[in-house]
mmCIF file of C-alpha atoms and ligand atoms in Angstrom:
data_model
loop_
_atom_site.group_PDB
_atom_site.id
_atom_site.type_symbol
_atom_site.label_atom_id
_atom_site.label_comp_id
_atom_site.label_asym_id
_atom_site.label_seq_id
_atom_site.Cartn_x
_atom_site.Cartn_y
_atom_site.Cartn_z
ATOM 1 C CA MET A 946 -18.771 5.546 55.508
ATOM 2 C CA LYS A 947 -16.421 8.068 57.086
ATOM 3 C CA LYS A 948 -15.066 10.439 54.460
ATOM 4 C CA HIS A 949 -11.467 11.508 54.325
ATOM 5 C CA ASN A 950 -11.623 15.018 52.908
ATOM 6 C CA PHE A 951 -8.566 16.130 50.920
ATOM 7 C CA TYR A 952 -10.241 18.937 48.979
ATOM 8 C CA ALA A 953 -8.030 21.983 48.304
ATOM 9 C CA GLY A 954 -10.643 24.626 49.060
ATOM 10 C CA PRO A 955 -13.292 24.979 50.215
ATOM 11 C CA SER A 956 -11.923 22.275 52.406
ATOM 12 C CA ILE A 957 -12.207 20.320 55.608
ATOM 13 C CA LEU A 958 -13.189 22.163 58.794
ATOM 14 C CA SER A 959 -12.893 20.799 62.313
ATOM 15 C CA ASP A 960 -15.847 18.829 63.708
ATOM 16 C CA TYR A 961 -15.979 21.497 66.407
ATOM 17 C CA THR A 962 -16.443 24.215 63.780
ATOM 18 C CA ILE A 963 -19.107 22.320 61.853
ATOM 19 C CA LYS A 964 -21.058 21.254 64.921
ATOM 20 C CA ASN A 965 -21.132 24.701 66.540
ATOM 21 C CA THR A 966 -22.001 26.340 63.231
ATOM 22 C CA ALA A 967 -24.862 23.886 62.713
ATOM 23 C CA GLU A 968 -26.165 24.623 66.217
ATOM 24 C CA ALA A 969 -25.965 28.386 65.701
ATOM 25 C CA ILE A 970 -27.895 28.063 62.461
ATOM 26 C CA ILE A 971 -30.763 26.792 64.609
ATOM 27 C CA ASN A 972 -30.265 28.860 67.757
ATOM 28 C CA PHE A 973 -27.543 31.508 67.931
ATOM 29 C CA ALA A 974 -26.216 32.442 71.385
ATOM 30 C CA ASN A 975 -29.579 31.588 72.961
ATOM 31 C CA THR A 976 -31.284 34.352 71.044
ATOM 32 C CA GLY A 977 -33.931 31.930 69.763
ATOM 33 C CA LEU A 978 -32.879 33.096 66.278
ATOM 34 C CA SER A 979 -30.619 31.630 63.642
ATOM 35 C CA VAL A 980 -27.196 33.244 63.137
ATOM 36 C CA LEU A 981 -28.447 33.619 59.554
ATOM 37 C CA GLU A 982 -31.175 36.038 60.604
ATOM 38 C CA VAL A 983 -29.711 38.368 63.220
ATOM 39 C CA SER A 984 -28.384 41.865 62.712
ATOM 40 C CA HIS A 985 -24.647 42.128 62.310
ATOM 41 C CA ARG A 986 -24.995 45.050 64.718
ATOM 42 C CA SER A 987 -26.602 42.952 67.455
ATOM 43 C CA LYS A 988 -24.565 42.704 70.640
ATOM 44 C CA GLU A 989 -24.356 38.919 70.146
ATOM 45 C CA PHE A 990 -22.680 39.227 66.762
ATOM 46 C CA GLN A 991 -20.454 42.079 67.925
ATOM 47 C CA ALA A 992 -19.169 39.687 70.595
ATOM 48 C CA VAL A 993 -18.404 37.106 67.868
ATOM 49 C CA ILE A 994 -16.358 39.426 65.672
ATOM 50 C CA ASP A 995 -14.565 40.928 68.687
ATOM 51 C CA GLU A 996 -13.536 37.532 70.021
ATOM 52 C CA ALA A 997 -12.514 36.293 66.554
ATOM 53 C CA THR A 998 -10.339 39.373 66.054
ATOM 54 C CA ALA A 999 -8.766 39.019 69.497
ATOM 55 C CA LEU A 1000 -8.033 35.320 68.893
ATOM 56 C CA VAL A 1001 -6.368 36.004 65.534
ATOM 57 C CA LYS A 1002 -4.095 38.508 67.301
ATOM 58 C CA GLU A 1003 -3.388 36.111 70.133
ATOM 59 C CA ILE A 1004 -2.777 32.957 68.086
ATOM 60 C CA LEU A 1005 -0.641 34.652 65.421
ATOM 61 C CA ASN A 1006 1.054 36.813 68.074
ATOM 62 C CA ILE A 1007 0.388 40.027 66.155
ATOM 63 C CA PRO A 1008 2.156 43.057 67.641
ATOM 64 C CA GLU A 1009 0.585 46.450 68.336
ATOM 65 C CA GLY A 1010 0.135 48.669 65.305
ATOM 66 C CA PHE A 1011 -1.600 46.097 63.094
ATOM 67 C CA SER A 1012 -5.331 45.871 62.351
ATOM 68 C CA VAL A 1013 -7.211 42.634 61.742
ATOM 69 C CA LEU A 1014 -10.013 42.912 59.183
ATOM 70 C CA TRP A 1015 -12.762 40.578 57.972
ATOM 71 C CA LEU A 1016 -13.566 41.428 54.366
ATOM 72 C CA GLY A 1017 -15.579 40.047 51.473
ATOM 73 C CA GLY A 1018 -14.338 39.515 47.927
ATOM 74 C CA GLY A 1019 -12.001 36.602 48.527
ATOM 75 C CA ALA A 1020 -8.226 36.629 48.397
ATOM 76 C CA SER A 1021 -8.608 37.668 44.757
ATOM 77 C CA MET A 1022 -10.017 41.038 45.837
ATOM 78 C CA GLN A 1023 -6.803 41.603 47.792
ATOM 79 C CA PHE A 1024 -4.812 41.284 44.551
ATOM 80 C CA CYS A 1025 -6.246 44.698 43.656
ATOM 81 C CA MET A 1026 -6.802 46.221 47.116
ATOM 82 C CA MET A 1027 -3.175 45.769 48.159
ATOM 83 C CA PRO A 1028 -1.652 47.775 45.284
ATOM 84 C CA TYR A 1029 -4.544 50.258 45.422
ATOM 85 C CA ASN A 1030 -3.561 51.103 49.009
ATOM 86 C CA PHE A 1031 0.198 50.534 48.962
ATOM 87 C CA LEU A 1032 1.653 50.917 45.460
ATOM 88 C CA SER A 1033 2.420 54.240 43.795
ATOM 89 C CA THR A 1034 5.934 53.802 42.386
ATOM 90 C CA LYS A 1035 7.352 50.267 42.309
ATOM 91 C CA ALA A 1036 6.746 46.892 43.942
ATOM 92 C CA SER A 1037 8.518 43.545 43.568
ATOM 93 C CA PHE A 1038 6.850 40.176 43.127
ATOM 94 C CA LEU A 1039 7.932 36.541 43.174
ATOM 95 C CA ASP A 1040 6.019 34.539 40.578
ATOM 96 C CA THR A 1041 5.472 31.073 42.012
ATOM 97 C CA GLY A 1042 2.088 30.131 40.578
ATOM 98 C CA THR A 1043 -1.340 31.076 39.307
ATOM 99 C CA TRP A 1044 -2.279 33.092 42.393
ATOM 100 C CA ALA A 1045 1.031 34.936 42.432
ATOM 101 C CA SER A 1046 0.658 35.804 38.767
ATOM 102 C CA ASN A 1047 -2.924 36.977 39.315
ATOM 103 C CA ALA A 1048 -1.593 39.334 42.002
ATOM 104 C CA ILE A 1049 1.077 40.583 39.575
ATOM 105 C CA LYS A 1050 -1.503 41.263 36.880
ATOM 106 C CA GLU A 1051 -3.603 43.478 39.139
ATOM 107 C CA ALA A 1052 -0.617 45.350 40.588
ATOM 108 C CA ARG A 1053 0.418 46.404 37.074
ATOM 109 C CA LEU A 1054 -2.688 48.625 37.024
ATOM 110 C CA PHE A 1055 -1.212 50.733 39.826
ATOM 111 C CA GLY A 1056 2.533 51.053 39.361
ATOM 112 C CA GLU A 1057 5.760 49.540 38.162
ATOM 113 C CA VAL A 1058 6.003 45.826 38.847
ATOM 114 C CA ASP A 1059 9.333 44.085 39.095
ATOM 115 C CA VAL A 1060 9.030 40.303 38.888
ATOM 116 C CA VAL A 1061 12.207 39.185 40.679
ATOM 117 C CA ALA A 1062 11.953 35.560 39.503
ATOM 118 C CA SER A 1063 9.488 33.074 38.067
ATOM 119 C CA SER A 1064 9.277 29.302 37.766
ATOM 120 C CA LYS A 1065 6.488 29.532 35.213
ATOM 121 C CA GLU A 1066 8.574 27.972 32.412
ATOM 122 C CA ASP A 1067 8.743 24.786 34.475
ATOM 123 C CA ASN A 1068 5.058 24.814 35.377
ATOM 124 C CA TYR A 1069 5.911 26.176 38.839
ATOM 125 C CA THR A 1070 7.454 22.923 40.070
ATOM 126 C CA TYR A 1071 9.886 24.754 42.364
ATOM 127 C CA ILE A 1072 10.441 28.030 44.198
ATOM 128 C CA PRO A 1073 13.056 30.162 42.404
ATOM 129 C CA ARG A 1074 16.196 30.965 44.407
ATOM 130 C CA GLY A 1075 18.968 33.533 44.184
ATOM 131 C CA TRP A 1076 16.747 36.504 43.342
ATOM 132 C CA LYS A 1077 17.194 40.032 44.635
ATOM 133 C CA VAL A 1078 14.646 42.671 45.576
ATOM 134 C CA ALA A 1079 15.442 46.288 44.728
ATOM 135 C CA PRO A 1080 15.752 48.369 47.924
ATOM 136 C CA ASP A 1081 13.610 51.120 46.382
ATOM 137 C CA SER A 1082 10.610 48.785 46.044
ATOM 138 C CA GLN A 1083 7.684 49.915 48.153
ATOM 139 C CA TYR A 1084 6.986 46.299 48.999
ATOM 140 C CA PHE A 1085 7.766 42.724 48.045
ATOM 141 C CA HIS A 1086 4.781 40.440 47.451
ATOM 142 C CA TYR A 1087 4.918 36.654 47.573
ATOM 143 C CA THR A 1088 2.553 33.703 47.915
ATOM 144 C CA SER A 1089 3.671 31.657 50.916
ATOM 145 C CA ASN A 1090 1.941 28.470 49.800
ATOM 146 C CA ASN A 1091 1.144 27.620 46.202
ATOM 147 C CA THR A 1092 -2.038 25.659 46.633
ATOM 148 C CA ILE A 1093 -2.163 24.410 43.056
ATOM 149 C CA TYR A 1094 1.487 23.337 42.660
ATOM 150 C CA GLY A 1095 2.295 22.139 46.180
ATOM 151 C CA THR A 1096 5.261 24.420 46.844
ATOM 152 C CA GLU A 1097 5.714 26.522 49.940
ATOM 153 C CA ILE A 1098 7.974 29.174 51.441
ATOM 154 C CA ARG A 1099 7.956 28.388 55.161
ATOM 155 C CA GLN A 1100 10.335 31.106 56.293
ATOM 156 C CA ASP A 1101 9.688 34.816 56.074
ATOM 157 C CA PRO A 1102 12.101 35.943 53.332
ATOM 158 C CA ASP A 1103 14.823 38.525 54.008
ATOM 159 C CA VAL A 1104 14.405 41.454 51.642
ATOM 160 C CA PRO A 1105 15.393 45.129 51.849
ATOM 161 C CA CYS A 1106 11.800 46.422 51.873
ATOM 162 C CA PRO A 1107 8.529 45.615 53.696
ATOM 163 C CA MET A 1108 6.569 42.560 52.553
ATOM 164 C CA ILE A 1109 3.012 41.578 51.688
ATOM 165 C CA ALA A 1110 2.086 37.886 51.628
ATOM 166 C CA ASP A 1111 -0.844 35.887 50.338
ATOM 167 C CA MET A 1112 -1.080 33.212 53.032
ATOM 168 C CA SER A 1113 -4.475 31.872 51.981
ATOM 169 C CA SER A 1114 -3.530 28.223 52.227
ATOM 170 C CA ASP A 1115 -0.940 28.081 54.992
ATOM 171 C CA ILE A 1116 -1.898 30.699 57.541
ATOM 172 C CA PHE A 1117 -2.081 29.191 61.051
ATOM 173 C CA SER A 1118 0.607 26.637 60.201
ATOM 174 C CA ARG A 1119 3.657 28.583 61.370
ATOM 175 C CA GLU A 1120 4.808 31.651 63.249
ATOM 176 C CA ILE A 1121 5.089 34.887 61.284
ATOM 177 C CA ASP A 1122 7.622 37.654 61.920
ATOM 178 C CA PHE A 1123 5.265 40.611 61.561
ATOM 179 C CA SER A 1124 8.096 43.134 61.802
ATOM 180 C CA LYS A 1125 8.862 42.253 58.164
ATOM 181 C CA TYR A 1126 5.336 42.861 56.860
ATOM 182 C CA ILE A 1127 2.944 45.650 56.017
ATOM 183 C CA ALA A 1128 0.137 43.225 55.178
ATOM 184 C CA ILE A 1129 -0.870 39.572 55.137
ATOM 185 C CA TYR A 1130 -4.096 38.201 53.717
ATOM 186 C CA ALA A 1131 -5.836 34.862 53.516
ATOM 187 C CA GLY A 1132 -9.087 33.691 51.995
ATOM 188 C CA ALA A 1133 -10.765 31.749 54.804
ATOM 189 C CA GLN A 1134 -11.843 28.677 52.874
ATOM 190 C CA LYS A 1135 -8.582 26.753 53.234
ATOM 191 C CA ASN A 1136 -7.551 26.815 56.854
ATOM 192 C CA LEU A 1137 -10.196 28.764 58.741
ATOM 193 C CA ALA A 1138 -13.846 28.930 57.730
ATOM 194 C CA PRO A 1139 -16.347 28.441 54.929
ATOM 195 C CA ALA A 1140 -15.826 30.585 51.807
ATOM 196 C CA GLY A 1141 -16.997 34.183 51.957
ATOM 197 C CA VAL A 1142 -14.590 35.986 54.246
ATOM 198 C CA THR A 1143 -10.972 37.046 53.861
ATOM 199 C CA LEU A 1144 -8.711 37.676 56.802
ATOM 200 C CA VAL A 1145 -6.596 40.784 56.231
ATOM 201 C CA ILE A 1146 -3.903 41.994 58.602
ATOM 202 C CA VAL A 1147 -2.501 45.447 57.816
ATOM 203 C CA ARG A 1148 0.079 47.653 59.414
ATOM 204 C CA ASP A 1149 -1.718 50.894 60.285
ATOM 205 C CA ASP A 1150 1.160 53.322 59.749
ATOM 206 C CA ALA A 1151 1.829 51.981 56.236
ATOM 207 C CA LEU A 1152 -1.546 53.286 55.055
ATOM 208 C CA GLY A 1153 -2.319 56.710 53.639
ATOM 209 C CA LYS A 1154 0.935 56.976 51.694
ATOM 210 C CA VAL A 1155 -0.416 56.785 48.155
ATOM 211 C CA ASP A 1156 -1.971 59.981 46.850
ATOM 212 C CA ARG A 1157 -4.609 58.513 44.533
ATOM 213 C CA PRO A 1158 -8.240 58.616 45.633
ATOM 214 C CA ILE A 1159 -9.334 55.169 46.820
ATOM 215 C CA PRO A 1160 -12.970 54.054 46.539
ATOM 216 C CA THR A 1161 -14.441 53.824 50.036
ATOM 217 C CA MET A 1162 -14.972 50.051 50.000
ATOM 218 C CA LEU A 1163 -11.431 49.401 48.747
ATOM 219 C CA ASP A 1164 -9.721 51.619 51.315
ATOM 220 C CA TYR A 1165 -8.457 49.649 54.323
ATOM 221 C CA ARG A 1166 -8.855 52.747 56.491
ATOM 222 C CA THR A 1167 -12.642 52.552 56.012
ATOM 223 C CA HIS A 1168 -12.732 49.043 57.426
ATOM 224 C CA ILE A 1169 -10.297 49.808 60.232
ATOM 225 C CA LYS A 1170 -12.360 52.799 61.300
ATOM 226 C CA LYS A 1171 -15.604 50.811 61.193
ATOM 227 C CA GLY A 1172 -14.301 47.582 62.743
ATOM 228 C CA SER A 1173 -15.058 45.585 59.544
ATOM 229 C CA MET A 1174 -18.667 46.797 59.769
ATOM 230 C CA PHE A 1175 -18.709 49.582 57.210
ATOM 231 C CA ASN A 1176 -21.107 47.352 55.323
ATOM 232 C CA THR A 1177 -22.626 43.999 56.255
ATOM 233 C CA PRO A 1178 -19.735 41.606 56.861
ATOM 234 C CA PRO A 1179 -19.967 37.880 55.981
ATOM 235 C CA VAL A 1180 -21.643 36.961 59.251
ATOM 236 C CA LEU A 1181 -21.764 33.179 58.962
ATOM 237 C CA PRO A 1182 -18.136 32.624 57.832
ATOM 238 C CA ILE A 1183 -16.969 34.926 60.644
ATOM 239 C CA PHE A 1184 -18.992 32.913 63.143
ATOM 240 C CA SER A 1185 -17.382 29.705 61.843
ATOM 241 C CA ALA A 1186 -13.930 31.293 61.880
ATOM 242 C CA LEU A 1187 -14.407 32.014 65.566
ATOM 243 C CA GLN A 1188 -15.154 28.334 66.201
ATOM 244 C CA THR A 1189 -12.003 27.283 64.342
ATOM 245 C CA LEU A 1190 -9.938 29.838 66.254
ATOM 246 C CA ARG A 1191 -11.260 28.572 69.596
ATOM 247 C CA TYR A 1192 -10.388 25.064 68.489
ATOM 248 C CA TYR A 1193 -6.873 26.156 67.469
ATOM 249 C CA LYS A 1194 -6.356 27.771 70.841
ATOM 250 C CA GLN A 1195 -7.604 24.703 72.708
ATOM 251 C CA LEU A 1196 -5.244 22.496 70.740
ATOM 252 C CA GLY A 1197 -2.278 24.568 71.871
ATOM 253 C CA GLY A 1198 -1.921 27.239 69.210
ATOM 254 C CA LEU A 1199 0.556 27.588 66.356
ATOM 255 C CA LYS A 1200 3.285 25.345 67.747
ATOM 256 C CA GLU A 1201 0.957 22.378 68.050
ATOM 257 C CA LEU A 1202 -0.732 23.084 64.719
ATOM 258 C CA GLU A 1203 2.644 23.195 63.001
ATOM 259 C CA ARG A 1204 3.818 20.014 64.735
ATOM 260 C CA ARG A 1205 0.729 18.183 63.494
ATOM 261 C CA ASP A 1206 1.028 19.600 59.992
ATOM 262 C CA LEU A 1207 4.693 18.568 59.724
ATOM 263 C CA GLU A 1208 3.880 15.082 60.974
ATOM 264 C CA LYS A 1209 1.077 14.580 58.449
ATOM 265 C CA ALA A 1210 3.156 15.880 55.558
ATOM 266 C CA ALA A 1211 6.150 13.706 56.507
ATOM 267 C CA LEU A 1212 3.932 10.633 56.550
ATOM 268 C CA LEU A 1213 2.600 11.275 53.063
ATOM 269 C CA TYR A 1214 5.887 12.375 51.456
ATOM 270 C CA ASP A 1215 7.488 9.282 52.947
ATOM 271 C CA ALA A 1216 4.877 7.106 51.279
ATOM 272 C CA ILE A 1217 5.444 8.873 47.955
ATOM 273 C CA ASP A 1218 9.243 8.602 48.173
ATOM 274 C CA ASN A 1219 9.059 4.906 49.041
ATOM 275 C CA SER A 1220 6.559 4.054 46.333
ATOM 276 C CA LYS A 1221 7.418 2.257 43.115
ATOM 277 C CA VAL A 1222 4.443 3.699 41.277
ATOM 278 C CA PHE A 1223 3.955 7.244 42.614
ATOM 279 C CA GLU A 1224 6.291 10.227 42.510
ATOM 280 C CA GLY A 1225 6.150 13.830 43.714
ATOM 281 C CA THR A 1226 5.836 16.709 41.254
ATOM 282 C CA VAL A 1227 7.898 19.289 43.173
ATOM 283 C CA THR A 1228 11.472 19.045 41.940
ATOM 284 C CA ASP A 1229 13.332 20.374 45.000
ATOM 285 C CA PRO A 1230 12.274 18.667 48.258
ATOM 286 C CA ARG A 1231 13.043 21.877 50.180
ATOM 287 C CA ASP A 1232 10.106 23.512 48.399
ATOM 288 C CA ARG A 1233 7.542 20.851 49.275
ATOM 289 C CA SER A 1234 4.356 22.208 50.779
ATOM 290 C CA ILE A 1235 3.135 20.708 54.031
ATOM 291 C CA MET A 1236 -0.392 21.817 53.119
ATOM 292 C CA ASN A 1237 -0.927 20.603 49.541
ATOM 293 C CA VAL A 1238 0.958 17.471 48.517
ATOM 294 C CA CYS A 1239 1.077 16.993 44.743
ATOM 295 C CA PHE A 1240 2.013 13.646 43.229
ATOM 296 C CA VAL A 1241 1.513 11.620 40.065
ATOM 297 C CA LEU A 1242 1.720 8.063 38.848
ATOM 298 C CA LYS A 1243 5.094 7.352 37.247
ATOM 299 C CA PRO A 1244 4.976 7.590 33.430
ATOM 300 C CA GLU A 1245 4.615 3.823 32.916
ATOM 301 C CA PHE A 1246 1.440 3.804 35.072
ATOM 302 C CA LYS A 1247 -0.062 7.102 33.841
ATOM 303 C CA ASP A 1248 -3.092 5.435 32.288
ATOM 304 C CA ARG A 1249 -4.195 4.219 35.732
ATOM 305 C CA GLU A 1250 -4.960 7.665 37.164
ATOM 306 C CA ALA A 1251 -8.733 7.333 37.037
ATOM 307 C CA ASP A 1252 -8.404 3.859 38.608
ATOM 308 C CA PHE A 1253 -6.566 5.282 41.594
ATOM 309 C CA VAL A 1254 -9.212 7.954 42.099
ATOM 310 C CA SER A 1255 -11.971 5.339 42.203
ATOM 311 C CA PHE A 1256 -9.796 3.018 44.328
ATOM 312 C CA CYS A 1257 -9.599 5.895 46.815
ATOM 313 C CA ALA A 1258 -13.304 6.673 46.568
ATOM 314 C CA GLU A 1259 -14.063 3.097 47.664
ATOM 315 C CA ARG A 1260 -12.133 3.874 50.856
ATOM 316 C CA GLY A 1261 -13.963 7.138 51.537
ATOM 317 C CA ILE A 1262 -11.084 9.295 50.254
ATOM 318 C CA VAL A 1263 -12.375 12.376 48.435
ATOM 319 C CA GLY A 1264 -10.839 15.431 46.809
ATOM 320 C CA ILE A 1265 -7.471 14.035 45.704
ATOM 321 C CA LYS A 1266 -7.708 14.817 42.011
ATOM 322 C CA GLY A 1267 -4.957 17.303 41.125
ATOM 323 C CA HIS A 1268 -5.704 20.791 39.836
ATOM 324 C CA ARG A 1269 -6.432 20.741 36.112
ATOM 325 C CA SER A 1270 -3.212 22.656 35.371
ATOM 326 C CA VAL A 1271 -1.021 20.033 37.085
ATOM 327 C CA GLY A 1272 -2.963 16.787 36.717
ATOM 328 C CA GLY A 1273 -2.255 13.749 38.871
ATOM 329 C CA PHE A 1274 -3.192 13.992 42.509
ATOM 330 C CA ARG A 1275 -3.204 16.583 45.221
ATOM 331 C CA ALA A 1276 -3.863 15.789 48.851
ATOM 332 C CA SER A 1277 -4.563 18.872 50.924
ATOM 333 C CA LEU A 1278 -3.582 18.353 54.550
ATOM 334 C CA TYR A 1279 -5.065 21.437 56.167
ATOM 335 C CA ASN A 1280 -5.100 21.868 59.944
ATOM 336 C CA ALA A 1281 -8.505 20.222 60.390
ATOM 337 C CA LEU A 1282 -7.492 17.003 58.603
ATOM 338 C CA PRO A 1283 -6.845 14.199 61.109
ATOM 339 C CA ILE A 1284 -3.617 12.213 60.707
ATOM 340 C CA ASP A 1285 -5.752 9.069 60.444
ATOM 341 C CA SER A 1286 -7.031 10.305 57.096
ATOM 342 C CA VAL A 1287 -3.428 10.523 55.888
ATOM 343 C CA ARG A 1288 -2.850 6.955 57.086
ATOM 344 C CA VAL A 1289 -5.894 5.779 55.150
ATOM 345 C CA LEU A 1290 -4.484 7.468 52.033
ATOM 346 C CA THR A 1291 -0.979 6.016 52.420
ATOM 347 C CA GLU A 1292 -2.501 2.545 52.956
ATOM 348 C CA ALA A 1293 -4.555 3.011 49.798
ATOM 349 C CA MET A 1294 -1.376 3.945 47.902
ATOM 350 C CA LYS A 1295 0.364 0.788 49.105
ATOM 351 C CA ASP A 1296 -2.614 -1.423 48.324
ATOM 352 C CA PHE A 1297 -2.902 0.109 44.864
ATOM 353 C CA GLU A 1298 0.780 -0.477 44.183
ATOM 354 C CA TYR A 1299 0.429 -4.098 45.294
ATOM 355 C CA LYS A 1300 -2.565 -4.581 43.032
ATOM 356 C CA LEU A 1301 -0.924 -3.057 39.940
HETATM 357 C C1 PLP B 1415 -7.528 29.848 46.883
HETATM 358 C C2 PLP B 1415 -6.448 30.848 46.802
HETATM 359 C C3 PLP B 1415 -6.675 32.156 46.312
HETATM 360 C C4 PLP B 1415 -8.014 32.587 45.770
HETATM 361 O O1 PLP B 1415 -8.900 32.785 46.790
HETATM 362 P P1 PLP B 1415 -10.382 33.362 46.502
HETATM 363 O O2 PLP B 1415 -10.872 33.538 47.900
HETATM 364 O O3 PLP B 1415 -11.089 32.313 45.728
HETATM 365 O O4 PLP B 1415 -10.238 34.627 45.772
HETATM 366 C C5 PLP B 1415 -5.637 33.044 46.332
HETATM 367 N N1 PLP B 1415 -4.414 32.698 46.773
HETATM 368 C C6 PLP B 1415 -4.151 31.455 47.238
HETATM 369 C C7 PLP B 1415 -2.787 31.125 47.724
HETATM 370 C C8 PLP B 1415 -5.157 30.500 47.259
HETATM 371 O O5 PLP B 1415 -4.906 29.267 47.718
#
């Protein structure tokens, strides 16, 4: 049976990505070798990383003066690398979830951290508003999409200092105004590639301004200088990322990706809002994520949660169990998820309601 993959991460990849990756595992670029067994310094792999880097710049429309890096360590490594490289006095943070608060925790090791607002008390069910960033902050850090809670900031905020954003789960779903940023990072396993590589985009002239010594591997300048090849990069995830990027370009780039994402999200939120048994968990509809849609059964039907999960499983729907800190359900609608999968889910919701 066809599976409808709503996992939050690692998550669905395009058929194009999977098929080309599978082929390259057998025979990479007609070398007669697997992509798993060639040198990262071979000319064939150099061509892969070069094209992937160029496509990231093209698709995201990154201006001159920024470097695109492919690093290991996950987005979580960036929670420490960012302040290591950029924070010496004070930085401001918006606390919108587990990942945001993990970033805050690491930054505290490097300087003064000003948390401008937090929705923690309400289990992160909304994005705080009305906060102010101090102009003397070296940067403002926020998480654009809160994968666990299903909230999202879809517009680059206006603050009086440069910004850093964790865009792990919504990169490639909207245009970014890079003039506002010194860095953006994204673990690949949500909207780009298999786990193992993190896409990091840094503004070159913002580096070198902290006076602490930085360990070689944690210094962005090392990786810029060496073209992400200071050490062995995650070869396979980078190969897969290239396939996804080619697919994104073929589809029509960011505009088309965003159009599809908005359409899928509207379909599902509509089903939730029109349901008698389900309800959304995000309290302000303006904060609803188009990538991770969180919903629950209304209190009177709470005891039927496990039933709905198995009801879905019978229809090939996988990965809709909510994160353990939220409960209920979470449907992740990443770029590679076809709208038909969303239709299958909304039908299942209607059928379940009818059956109850
Ligand atoms: C998944 C996720 C992370 C953690 O990524 P790792 O690669 O596992 O370290 C960080 N931030 C956001 C927004 C995420 O969705």
